[in-house]
PDB file of C-alpha atoms in Angstrom:
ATOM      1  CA  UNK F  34      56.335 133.483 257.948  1.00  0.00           C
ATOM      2  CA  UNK F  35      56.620 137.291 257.636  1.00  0.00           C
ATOM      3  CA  UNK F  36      58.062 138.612 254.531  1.00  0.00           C
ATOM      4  CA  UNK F  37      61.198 140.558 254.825  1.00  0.00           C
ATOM      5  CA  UNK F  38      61.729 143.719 252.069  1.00  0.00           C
ATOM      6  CA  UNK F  39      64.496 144.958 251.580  1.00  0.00           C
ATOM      7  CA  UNK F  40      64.928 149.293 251.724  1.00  0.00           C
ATOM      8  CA  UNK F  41      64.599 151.001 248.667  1.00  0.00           C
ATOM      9  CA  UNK F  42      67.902 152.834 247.463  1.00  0.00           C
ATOM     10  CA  UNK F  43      67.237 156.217 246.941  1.00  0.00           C
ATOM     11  CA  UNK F  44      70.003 157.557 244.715  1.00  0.00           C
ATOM     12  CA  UNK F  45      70.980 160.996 244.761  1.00  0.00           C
ATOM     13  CA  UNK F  46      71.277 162.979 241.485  1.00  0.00           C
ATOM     14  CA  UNK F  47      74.736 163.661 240.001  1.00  0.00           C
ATOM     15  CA  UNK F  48      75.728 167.453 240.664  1.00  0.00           C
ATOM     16  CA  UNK F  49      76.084 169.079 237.748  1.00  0.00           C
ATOM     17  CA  UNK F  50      77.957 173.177 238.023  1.00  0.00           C
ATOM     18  CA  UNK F  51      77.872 175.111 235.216  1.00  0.00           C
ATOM     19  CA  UNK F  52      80.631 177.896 233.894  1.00  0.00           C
ATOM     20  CA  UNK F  53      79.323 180.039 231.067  1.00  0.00           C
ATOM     21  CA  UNK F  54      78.848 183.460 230.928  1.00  0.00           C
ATOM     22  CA  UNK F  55      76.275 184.522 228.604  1.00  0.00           C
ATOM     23  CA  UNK F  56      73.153 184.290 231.161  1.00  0.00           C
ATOM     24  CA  UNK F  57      70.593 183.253 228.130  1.00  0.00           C
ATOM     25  CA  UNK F  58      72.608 179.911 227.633  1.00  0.00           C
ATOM     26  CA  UNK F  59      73.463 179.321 230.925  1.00  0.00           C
ATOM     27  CA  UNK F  60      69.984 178.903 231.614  1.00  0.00           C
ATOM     28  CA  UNK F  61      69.272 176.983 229.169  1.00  0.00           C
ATOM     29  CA  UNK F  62      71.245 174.355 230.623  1.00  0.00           C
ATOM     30  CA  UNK F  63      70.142 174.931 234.003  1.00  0.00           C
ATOM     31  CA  UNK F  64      66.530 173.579 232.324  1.00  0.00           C
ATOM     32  CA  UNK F  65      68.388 171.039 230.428  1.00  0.00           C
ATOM     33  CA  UNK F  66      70.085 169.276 233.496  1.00  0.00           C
ATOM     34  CA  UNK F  67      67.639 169.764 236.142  1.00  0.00           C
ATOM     35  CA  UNK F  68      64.531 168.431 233.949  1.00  0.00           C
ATOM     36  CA  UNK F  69      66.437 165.446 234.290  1.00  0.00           C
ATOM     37  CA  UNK F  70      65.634 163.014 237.431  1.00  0.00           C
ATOM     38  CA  UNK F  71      69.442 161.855 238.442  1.00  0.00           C
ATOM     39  CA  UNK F  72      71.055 165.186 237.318  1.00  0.00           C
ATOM     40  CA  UNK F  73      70.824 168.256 239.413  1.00  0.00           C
ATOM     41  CA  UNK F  74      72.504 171.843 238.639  1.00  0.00           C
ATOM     42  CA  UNK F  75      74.452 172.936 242.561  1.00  0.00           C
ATOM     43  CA  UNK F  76      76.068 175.692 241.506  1.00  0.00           C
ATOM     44  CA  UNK F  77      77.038 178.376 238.289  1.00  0.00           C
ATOM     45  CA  UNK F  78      79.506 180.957 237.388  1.00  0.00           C
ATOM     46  CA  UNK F  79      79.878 183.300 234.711  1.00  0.00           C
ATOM     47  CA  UNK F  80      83.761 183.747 234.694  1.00  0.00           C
ATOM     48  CA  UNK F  81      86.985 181.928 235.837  1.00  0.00           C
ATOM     49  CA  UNK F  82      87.434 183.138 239.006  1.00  0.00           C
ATOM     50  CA  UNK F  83      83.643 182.546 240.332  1.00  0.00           C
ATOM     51  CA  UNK F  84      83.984 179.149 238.879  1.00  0.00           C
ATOM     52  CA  UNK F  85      87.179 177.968 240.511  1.00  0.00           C
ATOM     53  CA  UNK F  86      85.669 179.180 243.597  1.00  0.00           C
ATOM     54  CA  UNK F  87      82.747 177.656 243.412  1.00  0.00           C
ATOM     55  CA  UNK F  88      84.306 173.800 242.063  1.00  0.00           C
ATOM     56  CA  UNK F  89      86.175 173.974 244.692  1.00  0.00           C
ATOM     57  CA  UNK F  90      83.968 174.839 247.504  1.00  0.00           C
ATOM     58  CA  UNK F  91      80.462 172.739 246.414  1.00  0.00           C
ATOM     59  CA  UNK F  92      82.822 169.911 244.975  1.00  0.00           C
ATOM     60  CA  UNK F  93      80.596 168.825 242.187  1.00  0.00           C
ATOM     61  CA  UNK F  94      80.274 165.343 240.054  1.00  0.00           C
ATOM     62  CA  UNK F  95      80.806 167.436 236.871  1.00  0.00           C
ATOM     63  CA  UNK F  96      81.289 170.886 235.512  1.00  0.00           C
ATOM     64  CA  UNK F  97      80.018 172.313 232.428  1.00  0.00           C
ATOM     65  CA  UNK F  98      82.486 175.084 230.891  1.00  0.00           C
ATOM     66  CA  UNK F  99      82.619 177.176 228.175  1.00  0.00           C
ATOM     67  CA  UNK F 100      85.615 178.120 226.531  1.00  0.00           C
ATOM     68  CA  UNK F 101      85.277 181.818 225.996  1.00  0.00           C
ATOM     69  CA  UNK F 102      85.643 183.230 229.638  1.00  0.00           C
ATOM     70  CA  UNK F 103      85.793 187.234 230.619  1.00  0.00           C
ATOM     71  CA  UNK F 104      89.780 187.285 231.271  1.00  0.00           C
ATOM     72  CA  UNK F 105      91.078 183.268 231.720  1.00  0.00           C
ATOM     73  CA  UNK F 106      89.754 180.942 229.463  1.00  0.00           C
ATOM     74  CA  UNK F 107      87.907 177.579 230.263  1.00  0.00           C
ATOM     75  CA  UNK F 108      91.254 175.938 229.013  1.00  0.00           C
ATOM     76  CA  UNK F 109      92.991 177.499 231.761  1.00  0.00           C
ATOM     77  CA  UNK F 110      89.995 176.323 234.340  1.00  0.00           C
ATOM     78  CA  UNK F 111      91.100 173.016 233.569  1.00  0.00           C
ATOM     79  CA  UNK F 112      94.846 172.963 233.612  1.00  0.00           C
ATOM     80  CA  UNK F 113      94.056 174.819 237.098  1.00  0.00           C
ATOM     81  CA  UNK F 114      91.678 172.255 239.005  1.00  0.00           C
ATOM     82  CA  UNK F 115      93.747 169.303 237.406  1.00  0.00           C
ATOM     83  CA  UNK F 116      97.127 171.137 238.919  1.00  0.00           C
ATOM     84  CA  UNK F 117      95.393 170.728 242.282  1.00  0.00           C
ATOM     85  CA  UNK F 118      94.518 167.417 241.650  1.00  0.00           C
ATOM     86  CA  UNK F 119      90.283 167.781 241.245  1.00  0.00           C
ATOM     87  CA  UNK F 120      88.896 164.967 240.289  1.00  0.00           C
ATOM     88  CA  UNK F 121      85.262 167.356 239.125  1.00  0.00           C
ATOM     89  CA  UNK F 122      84.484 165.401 235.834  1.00  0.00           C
ATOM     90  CA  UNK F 123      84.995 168.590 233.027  1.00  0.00           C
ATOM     91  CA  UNK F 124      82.643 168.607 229.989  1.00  0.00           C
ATOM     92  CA  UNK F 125      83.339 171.328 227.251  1.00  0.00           C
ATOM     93  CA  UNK F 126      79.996 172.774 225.225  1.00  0.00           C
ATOM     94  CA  UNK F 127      81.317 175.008 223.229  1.00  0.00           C
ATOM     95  CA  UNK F 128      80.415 177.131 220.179  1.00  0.00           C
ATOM     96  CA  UNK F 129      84.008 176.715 218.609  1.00  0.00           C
ATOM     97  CA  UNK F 130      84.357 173.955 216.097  1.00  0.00           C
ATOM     98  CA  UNK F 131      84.998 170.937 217.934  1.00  0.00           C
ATOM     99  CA  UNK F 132      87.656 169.612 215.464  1.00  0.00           C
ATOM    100  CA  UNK F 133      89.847 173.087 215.839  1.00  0.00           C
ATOM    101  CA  UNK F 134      89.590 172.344 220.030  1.00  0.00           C
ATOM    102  CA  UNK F 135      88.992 168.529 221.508  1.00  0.00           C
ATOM    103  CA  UNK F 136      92.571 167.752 221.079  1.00  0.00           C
ATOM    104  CA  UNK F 137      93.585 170.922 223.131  1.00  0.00           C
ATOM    105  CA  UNK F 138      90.904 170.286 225.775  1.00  0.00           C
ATOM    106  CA  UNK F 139      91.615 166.875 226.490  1.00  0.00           C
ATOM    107  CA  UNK F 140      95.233 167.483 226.275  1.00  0.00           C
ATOM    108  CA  UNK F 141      94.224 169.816 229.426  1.00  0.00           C
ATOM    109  CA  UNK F 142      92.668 167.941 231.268  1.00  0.00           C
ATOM    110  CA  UNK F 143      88.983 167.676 230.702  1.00  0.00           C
ATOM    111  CA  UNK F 144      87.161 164.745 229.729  1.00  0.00           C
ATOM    112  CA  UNK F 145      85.097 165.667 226.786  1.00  0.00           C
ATOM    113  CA  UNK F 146      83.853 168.290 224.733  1.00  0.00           C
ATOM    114  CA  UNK F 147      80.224 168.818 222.762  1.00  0.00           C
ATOM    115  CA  UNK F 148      79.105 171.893 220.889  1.00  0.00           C
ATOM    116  CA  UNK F 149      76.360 174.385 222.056  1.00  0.00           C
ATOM    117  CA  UNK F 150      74.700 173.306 218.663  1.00  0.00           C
ATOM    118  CA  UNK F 151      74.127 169.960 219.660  1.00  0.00           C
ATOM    119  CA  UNK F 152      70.238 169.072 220.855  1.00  0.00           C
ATOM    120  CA  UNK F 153      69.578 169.118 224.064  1.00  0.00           C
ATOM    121  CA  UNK F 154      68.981 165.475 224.533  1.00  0.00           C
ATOM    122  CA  UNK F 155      72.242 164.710 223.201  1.00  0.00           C
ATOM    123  CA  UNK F 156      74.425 167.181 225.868  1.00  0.00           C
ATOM    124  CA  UNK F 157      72.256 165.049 228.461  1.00  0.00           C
ATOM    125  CA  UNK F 158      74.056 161.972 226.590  1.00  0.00           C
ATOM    126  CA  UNK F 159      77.606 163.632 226.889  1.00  0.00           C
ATOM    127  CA  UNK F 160      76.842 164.358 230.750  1.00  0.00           C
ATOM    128  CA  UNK F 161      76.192 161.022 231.733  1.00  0.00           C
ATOM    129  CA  UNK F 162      78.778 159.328 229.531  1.00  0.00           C
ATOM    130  CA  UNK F 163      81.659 161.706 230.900  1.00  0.00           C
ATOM    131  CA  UNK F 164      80.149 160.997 234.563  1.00  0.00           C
ATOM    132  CA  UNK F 165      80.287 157.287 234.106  1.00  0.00           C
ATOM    133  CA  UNK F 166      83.872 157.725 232.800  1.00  0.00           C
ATOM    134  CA  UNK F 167      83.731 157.844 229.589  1.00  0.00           C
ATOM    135  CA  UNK F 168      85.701 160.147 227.121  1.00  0.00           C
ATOM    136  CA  UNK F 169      82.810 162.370 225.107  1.00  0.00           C
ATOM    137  CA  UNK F 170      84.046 163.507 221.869  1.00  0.00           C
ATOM    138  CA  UNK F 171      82.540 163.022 218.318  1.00  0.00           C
ATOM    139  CA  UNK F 172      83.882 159.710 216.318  1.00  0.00           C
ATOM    140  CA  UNK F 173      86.077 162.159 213.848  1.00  0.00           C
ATOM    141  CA  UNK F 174      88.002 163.815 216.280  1.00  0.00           C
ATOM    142  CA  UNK F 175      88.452 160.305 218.132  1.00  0.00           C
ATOM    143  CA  UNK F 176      89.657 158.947 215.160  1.00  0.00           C
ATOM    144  CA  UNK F 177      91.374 161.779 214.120  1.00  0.00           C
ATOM    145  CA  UNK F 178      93.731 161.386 217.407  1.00  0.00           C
ATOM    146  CA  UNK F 179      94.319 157.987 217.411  1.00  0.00           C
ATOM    147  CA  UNK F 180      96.115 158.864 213.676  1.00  0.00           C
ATOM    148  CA  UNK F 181      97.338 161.846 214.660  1.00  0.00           C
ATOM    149  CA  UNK F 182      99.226 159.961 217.619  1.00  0.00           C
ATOM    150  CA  UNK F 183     100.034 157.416 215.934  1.00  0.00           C
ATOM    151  CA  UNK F 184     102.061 159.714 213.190  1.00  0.00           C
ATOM    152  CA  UNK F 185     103.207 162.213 215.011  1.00  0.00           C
ATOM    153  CA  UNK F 186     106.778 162.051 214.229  1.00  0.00           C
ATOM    154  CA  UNK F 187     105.586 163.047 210.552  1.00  0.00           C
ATOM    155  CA  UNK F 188     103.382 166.084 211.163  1.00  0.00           C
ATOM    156  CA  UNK F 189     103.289 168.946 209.129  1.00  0.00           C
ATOM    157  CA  UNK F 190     105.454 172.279 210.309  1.00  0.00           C
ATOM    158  CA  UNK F 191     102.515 174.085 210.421  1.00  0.00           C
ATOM    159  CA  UNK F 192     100.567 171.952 212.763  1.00  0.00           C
ATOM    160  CA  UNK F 193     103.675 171.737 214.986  1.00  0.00           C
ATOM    161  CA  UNK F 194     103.413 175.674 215.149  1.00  0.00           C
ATOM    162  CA  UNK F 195      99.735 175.988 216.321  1.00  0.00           C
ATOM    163  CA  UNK F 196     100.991 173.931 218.982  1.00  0.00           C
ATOM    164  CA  UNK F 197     102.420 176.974 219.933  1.00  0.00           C
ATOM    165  CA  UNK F 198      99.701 179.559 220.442  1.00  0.00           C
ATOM    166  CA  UNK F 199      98.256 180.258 223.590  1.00  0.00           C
ATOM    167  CA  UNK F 200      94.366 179.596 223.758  1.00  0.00           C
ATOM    168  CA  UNK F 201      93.591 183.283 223.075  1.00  0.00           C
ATOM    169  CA  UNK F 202      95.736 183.412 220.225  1.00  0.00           C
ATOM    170  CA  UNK F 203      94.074 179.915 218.978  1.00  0.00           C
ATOM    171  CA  UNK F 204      90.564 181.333 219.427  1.00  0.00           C
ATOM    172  CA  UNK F 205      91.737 184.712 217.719  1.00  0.00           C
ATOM    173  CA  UNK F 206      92.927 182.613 214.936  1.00  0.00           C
ATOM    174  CA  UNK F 207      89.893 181.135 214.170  1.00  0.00           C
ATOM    175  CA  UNK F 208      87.666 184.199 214.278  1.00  0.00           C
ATOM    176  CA  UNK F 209      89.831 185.486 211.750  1.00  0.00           C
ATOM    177  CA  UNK F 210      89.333 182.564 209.548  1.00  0.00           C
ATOM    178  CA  UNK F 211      85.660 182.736 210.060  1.00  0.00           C
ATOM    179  CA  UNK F 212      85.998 186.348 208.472  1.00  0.00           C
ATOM    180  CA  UNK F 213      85.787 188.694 211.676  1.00  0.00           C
ATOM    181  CA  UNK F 214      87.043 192.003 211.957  1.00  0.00           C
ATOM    182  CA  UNK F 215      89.702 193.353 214.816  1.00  0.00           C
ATOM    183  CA  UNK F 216      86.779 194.843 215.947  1.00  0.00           C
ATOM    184  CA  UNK F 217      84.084 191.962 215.819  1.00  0.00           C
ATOM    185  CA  UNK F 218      86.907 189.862 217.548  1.00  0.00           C
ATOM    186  CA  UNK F 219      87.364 192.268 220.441  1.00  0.00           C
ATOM    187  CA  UNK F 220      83.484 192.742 220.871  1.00  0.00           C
ATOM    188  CA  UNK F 221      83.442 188.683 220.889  1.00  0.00           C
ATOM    189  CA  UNK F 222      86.444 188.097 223.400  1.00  0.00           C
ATOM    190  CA  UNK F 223      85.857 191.198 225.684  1.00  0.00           C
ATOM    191  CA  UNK F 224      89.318 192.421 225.096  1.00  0.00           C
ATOM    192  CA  UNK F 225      90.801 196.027 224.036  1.00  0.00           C
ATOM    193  CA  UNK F 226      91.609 196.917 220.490  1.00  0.00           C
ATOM    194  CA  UNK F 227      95.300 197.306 221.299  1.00  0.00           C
ATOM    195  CA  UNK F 228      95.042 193.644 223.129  1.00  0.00           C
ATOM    196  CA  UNK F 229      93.899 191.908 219.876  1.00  0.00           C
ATOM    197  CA  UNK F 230      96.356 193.991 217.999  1.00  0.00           C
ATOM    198  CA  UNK F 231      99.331 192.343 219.781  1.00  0.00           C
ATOM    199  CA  UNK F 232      97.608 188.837 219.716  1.00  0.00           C
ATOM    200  CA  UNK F 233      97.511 188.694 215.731  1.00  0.00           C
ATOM    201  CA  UNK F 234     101.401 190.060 215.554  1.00  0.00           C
ATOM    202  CA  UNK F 235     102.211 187.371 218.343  1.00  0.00           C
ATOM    203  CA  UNK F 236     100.177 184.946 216.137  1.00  0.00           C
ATOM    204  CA  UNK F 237     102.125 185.943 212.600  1.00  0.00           C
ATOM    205  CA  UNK F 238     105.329 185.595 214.208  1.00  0.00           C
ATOM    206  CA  UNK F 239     104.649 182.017 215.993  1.00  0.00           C
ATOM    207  CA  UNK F 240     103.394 180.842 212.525  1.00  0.00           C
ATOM    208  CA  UNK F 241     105.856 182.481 210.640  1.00  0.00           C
ATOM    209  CA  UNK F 242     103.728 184.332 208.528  1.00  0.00           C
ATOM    210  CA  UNK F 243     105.277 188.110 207.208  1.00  0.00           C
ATOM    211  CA  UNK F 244     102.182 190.189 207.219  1.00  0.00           C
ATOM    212  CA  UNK F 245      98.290 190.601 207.891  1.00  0.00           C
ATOM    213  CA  UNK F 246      97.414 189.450 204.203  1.00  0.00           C
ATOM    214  CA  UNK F 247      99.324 186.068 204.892  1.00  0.00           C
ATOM    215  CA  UNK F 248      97.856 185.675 208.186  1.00  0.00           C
ATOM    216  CA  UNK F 249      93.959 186.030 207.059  1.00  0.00           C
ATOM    217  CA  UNK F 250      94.641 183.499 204.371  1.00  0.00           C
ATOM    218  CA  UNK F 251      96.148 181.191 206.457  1.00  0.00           C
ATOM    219  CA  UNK F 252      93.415 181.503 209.025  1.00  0.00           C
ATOM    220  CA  UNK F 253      90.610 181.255 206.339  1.00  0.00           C
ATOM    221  CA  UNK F 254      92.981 177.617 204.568  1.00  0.00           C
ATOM    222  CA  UNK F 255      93.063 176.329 208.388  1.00  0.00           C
ATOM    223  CA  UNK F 256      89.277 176.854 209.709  1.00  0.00           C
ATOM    224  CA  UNK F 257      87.991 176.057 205.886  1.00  0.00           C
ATOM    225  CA  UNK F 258      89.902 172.707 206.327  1.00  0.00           C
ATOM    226  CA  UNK F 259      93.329 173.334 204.663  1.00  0.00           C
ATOM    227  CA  UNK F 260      95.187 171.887 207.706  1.00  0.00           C
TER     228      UNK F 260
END
């Protein structure tokens, strides 16, 4: 009697598009994904615009995206292709502390968020866990939401008011606390002098705060871990 096989599946790789506009890094993880055998890099941008464009057009499994963005942030990305109902898997790798963002990110939209500091092997992890949908965050910050939800009727004023900035103003907020300057901010952010001016006296009013002095200390207690 003849033997009867059955057709090998081929699977296709999972289409990975990347958002991140320093060209050095975004290469990088153009290596790191398509070195991989089921992962495979369709598409990248280097700003908001470009990327919504290009989500929405090549209709990928996932998206890589930065947070720092010429003009709208990666923040906005997301609230945008979750307003029109995208179901693109989003996956945050970030420089900014991961314990100062995650919340704000998956509050969003997006369904996980790693650091750029991480190895490469373990942003490879974070892809496929977010594609086989999965949350990716680190155990703190999981943890640290499940007892932040669980007591939020009793959180502290000033955590109530970050709640309040805009994702500029949070990512302004945390440069100063890492000890930049106006200037090293604007360099960092791509916006004007007189643009980062008005961000920190938005910020000092929204936190209450009655002058520069007060604001750099608070930004230095929050990113140092006095929040």
């Amino acid at each position: 009697m003849a033997k009867s096989f059955k057709p090998k599946v081929i699977r296709q790789p999972s289409h990975i598009f990347i958002v991140e506009d320093h060209p050095v890094f975004r290469e990088g993880l153009r290596q790191v994904v398509n070195r991989e055998a089921d992962l495979k890099v369709c598409g990248e941008a280097g700003d908001y615009e470009d990327a919504l464009h290009g989500i929405v057009r090549l209709r990928p499994d996932l998206a890589l995206v930065d947070i720092s963005l010429p003009g709208k942030s990666g923040l906005d990305l997301i609230r945008k292709l979750r307003s029109e109902s995208s179901e693109v898997k989003l996956l945050i790798v970030s420089m900014h502390d991961e314990a100062l963002y995650a919340d704000r990110v998956l509050r969003a939209g997006g369904d996980g968020y790693i650091m750029k500091q991480e190895d490469p092997e373990e942003i490879v992890h974070a892809i496929r866990d977010v594609l086989g949908g999965h949350i990716y965050v680190s155990e703190e910050v999981m943890e640290s939401r499940t007892n932040g939800h669980a007591a939020k009727s009793g959180a502290p004023d000033k955590e109530k008011l970050l709640d309040h900035l805009t994702d500029t103003e949070l990512e302004i907020l945390e440069l100063l606390g890492r000890g930049k300057s106006q200037q090293q901010v604007s360099k960092q952010l791509r916006l004007g002098a007189r643009a980062v001016a008005g961000h920190r006296t938005r910020i000092r009013k929204k936190l209450k705060l009655k002058n520069d002095e007060a604001l750099a200390r608070y930004a230095a207690g929050w990113v140092g871990g006095d929040r």
